[in-house]
Amino acid sequence: MRLGFLGTGEITAAMVRGLKGQGHTILVSPRNAAMAAGLAAEVAEVTIAPNEEVVAGSDVVFLCLLARVAAEVLPGLPFRADQRIISVMVDAPIAKLQRLCAPATDIVLTIPLPPIAQGGCPLPVYPASPVLDALFGARNLILPQPSEAALNAHLGVSALCSPILDQILTAADWLAGFTGNPAAAEAYVAAMIRGYLPERATEGELAGALQKLSTEGGLNATLRAAMAPAKADLHRGLDGFRARLGLAEGRSEE
Ligand SMILES: NC(=O)c1ccc[n+]([C@@H]2O[C@H](COP(=O)([O-])OP(=O)(O)OC[C@H]3O[C@@H](n4cnc5c(N)ncnc54)[C@H](OP(=O)(O)O)[C@@H]3O)[C@@H](O)[C@H]2O)c1
């Protein structure tokens, strides 16, 4: 496939690395210049081209800009009606992208995360996309969503990675205070958490694991009780995204 990436930042770099060696031609835009040059040196399929040429020379165009930049840049580009557009951008609803990318109408939203470079990344998508399946389905977990709101709710939850990593690092730092070995402490906490996370969790699996960590008076239950207020904080933080992500009040499935 002829693939084009507008906006050569962190998430483009991860996707391009994940596509390496699969026989696609890949055009990336020249910004960020250092990132684009690094990708071109690292991935043989990559050519750097101006935004206009990225669009003109691609069957599938990935929109990987910040949304405010996209609103300025996209309307001047030579999109075609037969093109497939895959947007990874926060704050860019499909209706808006249809205006910005006219006459292209085949527009899907997805949420790649940096681990897509290696594979094993969950990829919620709306609407379902045979092109995304073909490009990333073999090595990642494609999760088609029933609505744009459902896709956007995944965007909200994807922000959980940051506070969880923050907690992991806080615990590793606490541990290193006693062992004097920060690298080993980080490796221990990361491996411990990873051990509890199946690649494809089935319903109830995580709740079952939590149940096994609930012995009254045990260290796990004691620490969880000490951190109970964080649960309400998490709900409040996620609910704070509702207006921005176009999510209705209440739970959408109730
Ligand atoms: N990173 C993630 O984990 C993640 C996950 C899901 C979704 N997203 C979304 O993906 C999008 C990109 O995120 P990112 O983390 O990759 O951001 P980023 O690293 O800041 O990448 C954005 C890129 O756009 C470039 N750019 C700016 N103006 C441009 C123009 N006129 N033409 C072409 N390129 C231009 C920037 O170049 P300069 O540096 O030269 O300005 C930068 O390299 C955002 O909408 C974000 O919400 C990110």
PDB file of C-alpha atoms in Angstrom, residues 56-211:
ATOM      1  CA  ALA A  56      -1.094  13.234  -3.509  1.00  0.00           C
ATOM      2  CA  GLY A  57       1.090  10.112  -3.382  1.00  0.00           C
ATOM      3  CA  SER A  58      -0.866   8.014  -0.868  1.00  0.00           C
ATOM      4  CA  ASP A  59      -3.842   5.632  -0.919  1.00  0.00           C
ATOM      5  CA  VAL A  60      -4.135   5.835   2.854  1.00  0.00           C
ATOM      6  CA  VAL A  61      -3.371   9.057   4.750  1.00  0.00           C
ATOM      7  CA  PHE A  62      -2.753   8.995   8.512  1.00  0.00           C
ATOM      8  CA  LEU A  63      -3.581  12.263  10.266  1.00  0.00           C
ATOM      9  CA  CYS A  64      -1.083  12.558  13.124  1.00  0.00           C
ATOM     10  CA  LEU A  65      -1.082  16.303  13.752  1.00  0.00           C
ATOM     11  CA  LEU A  66      -2.266  18.207  16.768  1.00  0.00           C
ATOM     12  CA  ALA A  67      -5.928  19.066  16.107  1.00  0.00           C
ATOM     13  CA  ARG A  68      -5.390  22.827  16.064  1.00  0.00           C
ATOM     14  CA  VAL A  69      -2.627  22.451  13.474  1.00  0.00           C
ATOM     15  CA  ALA A  70      -4.812  20.108  11.407  1.00  0.00           C
ATOM     16  CA  ALA A  71      -7.573  22.719  11.187  1.00  0.00           C
ATOM     17  CA  GLU A  72      -5.093  25.110   9.549  1.00  0.00           C
ATOM     18  CA  VAL A  73      -3.175  22.654   7.377  1.00  0.00           C
ATOM     19  CA  LEU A  74      -5.634  20.084   6.022  1.00  0.00           C
ATOM     20  CA  PRO A  75      -7.996  22.289   3.949  1.00  0.00           C
ATOM     21  CA  GLY A  76      -5.206  23.248   1.537  1.00  0.00           C
ATOM     22  CA  LEU A  77      -4.140  19.677   0.740  1.00  0.00           C
ATOM     23  CA  PRO A  78      -5.131  17.689  -2.400  1.00  0.00           C
ATOM     24  CA  PHE A  79      -7.316  14.983  -0.861  1.00  0.00           C
ATOM     25  CA  ARG A  80      -9.233  12.709  -3.268  1.00  0.00           C
ATOM     26  CA  ALA A  81     -12.632  11.052  -2.973  1.00  0.00           C
ATOM     27  CA  ASP A  82     -11.068   7.577  -3.282  1.00  0.00           C
ATOM     28  CA  GLN A  83      -8.629   8.035  -0.386  1.00  0.00           C
ATOM     29  CA  ARG A  84      -8.813   6.349   3.003  1.00  0.00           C
ATOM     30  CA  ILE A  85      -8.146   8.654   5.940  1.00  0.00           C
ATOM     31  CA  ILE A  86      -7.121   7.308   9.353  1.00  0.00           C
ATOM     32  CA  SER A  87      -7.050   9.911  12.105  1.00  0.00           C
ATOM     33  CA  VAL A  88      -5.314   9.352  15.426  1.00  0.00           C
ATOM     34  CA  MET A  89      -6.001  12.887  16.634  1.00  0.00           C
ATOM     35  CA  VAL A  90      -7.679  13.858  19.879  1.00  0.00           C
ATOM     36  CA  ASP A  91     -10.274  16.671  19.569  1.00  0.00           C
ATOM     37  CA  ALA A  92     -11.020  15.995  15.869  1.00  0.00           C
ATOM     38  CA  PRO A  93     -14.494  14.473  15.351  1.00  0.00           C
ATOM     39  CA  ILE A  94     -15.356  12.722  12.067  1.00  0.00           C
ATOM     40  CA  ALA A  95     -17.831  15.446  11.003  1.00  0.00           C
ATOM     41  CA  LYS A  96     -15.074  18.060  11.292  1.00  0.00           C
ATOM     42  CA  LEU A  97     -12.542  15.875   9.459  1.00  0.00           C
ATOM     43  CA  GLN A  98     -15.002  15.351   6.601  1.00  0.00           C
ATOM     44  CA  ARG A  99     -15.033  19.114   6.110  1.00  0.00           C
ATOM     45  CA  LEU A 100     -11.255  19.462   6.435  1.00  0.00           C
ATOM     46  CA  CYS A 101     -10.425  16.519   4.115  1.00  0.00           C
ATOM     47  CA  ALA A 102     -13.132  16.981   1.455  1.00  0.00           C
ATOM     48  CA  PRO A 103     -13.747  15.335  -0.962  1.00  0.00           C
ATOM     49  CA  ALA A 104     -12.450  12.293   0.964  1.00  0.00           C
ATOM     50  CA  THR A 105     -15.241  10.746   3.022  1.00  0.00           C
ATOM     51  CA  ASP A 106     -13.786   7.385   4.119  1.00  0.00           C
ATOM     52  CA  ILE A 107     -12.545   8.546   7.519  1.00  0.00           C
ATOM     53  CA  VAL A 108     -11.896   6.366  10.546  1.00  0.00           C
ATOM     54  CA  LEU A 109     -10.676   7.174  14.043  1.00  0.00           C
ATOM     55  CA  THR A 110      -8.288   5.019  16.014  1.00  0.00           C
ATOM     56  CA  ILE A 111      -5.970   5.316  19.036  1.00  0.00           C
ATOM     57  CA  PRO A 112      -2.484   3.926  18.465  1.00  0.00           C
ATOM     58  CA  LEU A 113      -0.189   4.034  21.477  1.00  0.00           C
ATOM     59  CA  PRO A 114       3.624   3.975  21.428  1.00  0.00           C
ATOM     60  CA  PRO A 115       3.822   0.146  21.931  1.00  0.00           C
ATOM     61  CA  ILE A 116       2.412  -0.246  18.388  1.00  0.00           C
ATOM     62  CA  ALA A 117       6.060  -0.030  17.317  1.00  0.00           C
ATOM     63  CA  GLN A 118       6.570  -3.568  18.658  1.00  0.00           C
ATOM     64  CA  GLY A 119       2.999  -4.891  18.312  1.00  0.00           C
ATOM     65  CA  GLY A 120       0.555  -5.947  21.001  1.00  0.00           C
ATOM     66  CA  CYS A 121      -1.154  -2.527  21.036  1.00  0.00           C
ATOM     67  CA  PRO A 122      -4.933  -2.367  21.534  1.00  0.00           C
ATOM     68  CA  LEU A 123      -6.454  -0.431  18.612  1.00  0.00           C
ATOM     69  CA  PRO A 124     -10.045   0.673  19.142  1.00  0.00           C
ATOM     70  CA  VAL A 125     -11.451   1.877  15.815  1.00  0.00           C
ATOM     71  CA  TYR A 126     -14.632   3.568  14.586  1.00  0.00           C
ATOM     72  CA  PRO A 127     -16.028   2.767  12.127  1.00  0.00           C
ATOM     73  CA  ALA A 128     -14.570  -0.681  11.391  1.00  0.00           C
ATOM     74  CA  SER A 129     -11.703  -0.451   8.914  1.00  0.00           C
ATOM     75  CA  PRO A 130     -10.499  -3.303   6.673  1.00  0.00           C
ATOM     76  CA  VAL A 131      -7.433  -1.159   5.882  1.00  0.00           C
ATOM     77  CA  LEU A 132      -6.460  -0.830   9.559  1.00  0.00           C
ATOM     78  CA  ASP A 133      -7.012  -4.598   9.942  1.00  0.00           C
ATOM     79  CA  ALA A 134      -4.733  -5.280   6.967  1.00  0.00           C
ATOM     80  CA  LEU A 135      -1.996  -2.954   8.196  1.00  0.00           C
ATOM     81  CA  PHE A 136      -1.947  -3.648  11.913  1.00  0.00           C
ATOM     82  CA  GLY A 137      -4.298  -6.572  12.651  1.00  0.00           C
ATOM     83  CA  ALA A 138      -1.693  -9.343  12.546  1.00  0.00           C
ATOM     84  CA  ARG A 139       0.350  -7.946  15.438  1.00  0.00           C
ATOM     85  CA  ASN A 140      -2.137  -5.828  17.372  1.00  0.00           C
ATOM     86  CA  LEU A 141      -5.565  -6.148  18.978  1.00  0.00           C
ATOM     87  CA  ILE A 142      -8.133  -4.395  16.737  1.00  0.00           C
ATOM     88  CA  LEU A 143     -11.271  -3.441  18.684  1.00  0.00           C
ATOM     89  CA  PRO A 144     -14.093  -2.103  16.423  1.00  0.00           C
ATOM     90  CA  GLN A 145     -16.432   0.263  18.295  1.00  0.00           C
ATOM     91  CA  PRO A 146     -20.191   0.724  17.841  1.00  0.00           C
ATOM     92  CA  SER A 147     -20.113   4.544  17.873  1.00  0.00           C
ATOM     93  CA  GLU A 148     -17.838   7.566  17.839  1.00  0.00           C
ATOM     94  CA  ALA A 149     -18.718   8.175  21.506  1.00  0.00           C
ATOM     95  CA  ALA A 150     -17.546   4.658  22.399  1.00  0.00           C
ATOM     96  CA  LEU A 151     -14.265   5.304  20.556  1.00  0.00           C
ATOM     97  CA  ASN A 152     -13.870   8.599  22.402  1.00  0.00           C
ATOM     98  CA  ALA A 153     -14.444   6.908  25.770  1.00  0.00           C
ATOM     99  CA  HIS A 154     -11.386   4.763  24.942  1.00  0.00           C
ATOM    100  CA  LEU A 155      -9.467   7.994  24.375  1.00  0.00           C
ATOM    101  CA  GLY A 156     -10.361   9.063  27.910  1.00  0.00           C
ATOM    102  CA  VAL A 157      -9.249   5.748  29.398  1.00  0.00           C
ATOM    103  CA  SER A 158      -6.021   5.771  27.370  1.00  0.00           C
ATOM    104  CA  ALA A 159      -4.947   8.650  29.628  1.00  0.00           C
ATOM    105  CA  LEU A 160      -4.775   6.111  32.475  1.00  0.00           C
ATOM    106  CA  CYS A 161      -1.326   5.030  31.260  1.00  0.00           C
ATOM    107  CA  SER A 162       0.242   8.191  32.642  1.00  0.00           C
ATOM    108  CA  PRO A 163      -0.987   8.043  36.272  1.00  0.00           C
ATOM    109  CA  ILE A 164      -0.391   4.286  36.398  1.00  0.00           C
ATOM    110  CA  LEU A 165       3.210   4.724  35.233  1.00  0.00           C
ATOM    111  CA  ASP A 166       3.542   7.519  37.768  1.00  0.00           C
ATOM    112  CA  GLN A 167       2.431   5.150  40.548  1.00  0.00           C
ATOM    113  CA  ILE A 168       4.758   2.417  39.322  1.00  0.00           C
ATOM    114  CA  LEU A 169       7.696   4.834  39.373  1.00  0.00           C
ATOM    115  CA  THR A 170       6.713   6.121  42.818  1.00  0.00           C
ATOM    116  CA  ALA A 171       6.707   2.565  44.168  1.00  0.00           C
ATOM    117  CA  ALA A 172      10.020   1.760  42.442  1.00  0.00           C
ATOM    118  CA  ASP A 173      11.550   4.899  43.943  1.00  0.00           C
ATOM    119  CA  TRP A 174      10.320   3.890  47.413  1.00  0.00           C
ATOM    120  CA  LEU A 175      11.809   0.423  46.909  1.00  0.00           C
ATOM    121  CA  ALA A 176      15.142   1.812  45.686  1.00  0.00           C
ATOM    122  CA  GLY A 177      15.348   3.893  48.868  1.00  0.00           C
ATOM    123  CA  PHE A 178      15.900   0.585  50.701  1.00  0.00           C
ATOM    124  CA  THR A 179      17.829  -1.437  48.107  1.00  0.00           C
ATOM    125  CA  GLY A 180      20.040   1.334  46.732  1.00  0.00           C
ATOM    126  CA  ASN A 181      19.458  -0.047  43.204  1.00  0.00           C
ATOM    127  CA  PRO A 182      16.969   2.103  41.198  1.00  0.00           C
ATOM    128  CA  ALA A 183      17.322   0.053  37.968  1.00  0.00           C
ATOM    129  CA  ALA A 184      16.594  -3.232  39.714  1.00  0.00           C
ATOM    130  CA  ALA A 185      13.714  -1.648  41.621  1.00  0.00           C
ATOM    131  CA  GLU A 186      12.133  -0.411  38.376  1.00  0.00           C
ATOM    132  CA  ALA A 187      12.653  -3.813  36.731  1.00  0.00           C
ATOM    133  CA  TYR A 188      11.055  -5.568  39.705  1.00  0.00           C
ATOM    134  CA  VAL A 189       7.936  -3.381  39.801  1.00  0.00           C
ATOM    135  CA  ALA A 190       7.475  -3.476  36.006  1.00  0.00           C
ATOM    136  CA  ALA A 191       7.794  -7.275  35.843  1.00  0.00           C
ATOM    137  CA  MET A 192       5.488  -7.710  38.821  1.00  0.00           C
ATOM    138  CA  ILE A 193       2.716  -5.605  37.293  1.00  0.00           C
ATOM    139  CA  ARG A 194       3.158  -7.187  33.855  1.00  0.00           C
ATOM    140  CA  GLY A 195       2.644 -10.611  35.427  1.00  0.00           C
ATOM    141  CA  TYR A 196      -0.911  -9.644  36.346  1.00  0.00           C
ATOM    142  CA  LEU A 197      -1.864  -8.392  32.883  1.00  0.00           C
ATOM    143  CA  PRO A 198      -2.875 -11.066  30.373  1.00  0.00           C
ATOM    144  CA  GLU A 199      -2.446 -10.082  26.713  1.00  0.00           C
ATOM    145  CA  ARG A 200      -6.171 -10.538  26.070  1.00  0.00           C
ATOM    146  CA  ALA A 201      -8.019 -10.430  29.375  1.00  0.00           C
ATOM    147  CA  THR A 202     -11.337 -12.284  29.402  1.00  0.00           C
ATOM    148  CA  GLU A 203     -14.262 -10.803  31.316  1.00  0.00           C
ATOM    149  CA  GLY A 204     -13.820 -11.327  35.037  1.00  0.00           C
ATOM    150  CA  GLU A 205     -10.163 -12.331  34.814  1.00  0.00           C
ATOM    151  CA  LEU A 206      -8.819  -9.140  36.382  1.00  0.00           C
ATOM    152  CA  ALA A 207     -11.536  -9.124  39.051  1.00  0.00           C
ATOM    153  CA  GLY A 208     -10.535 -12.717  39.859  1.00  0.00           C
ATOM    154  CA  ALA A 209      -6.899 -11.701  40.228  1.00  0.00           C
ATOM    155  CA  LEU A 210      -7.896  -8.815  42.482  1.00  0.00           C
ATOM    156  CA  GLN A 211      -9.993 -11.143  44.624  1.00  0.00           C
TER     157      GLN A 211
END
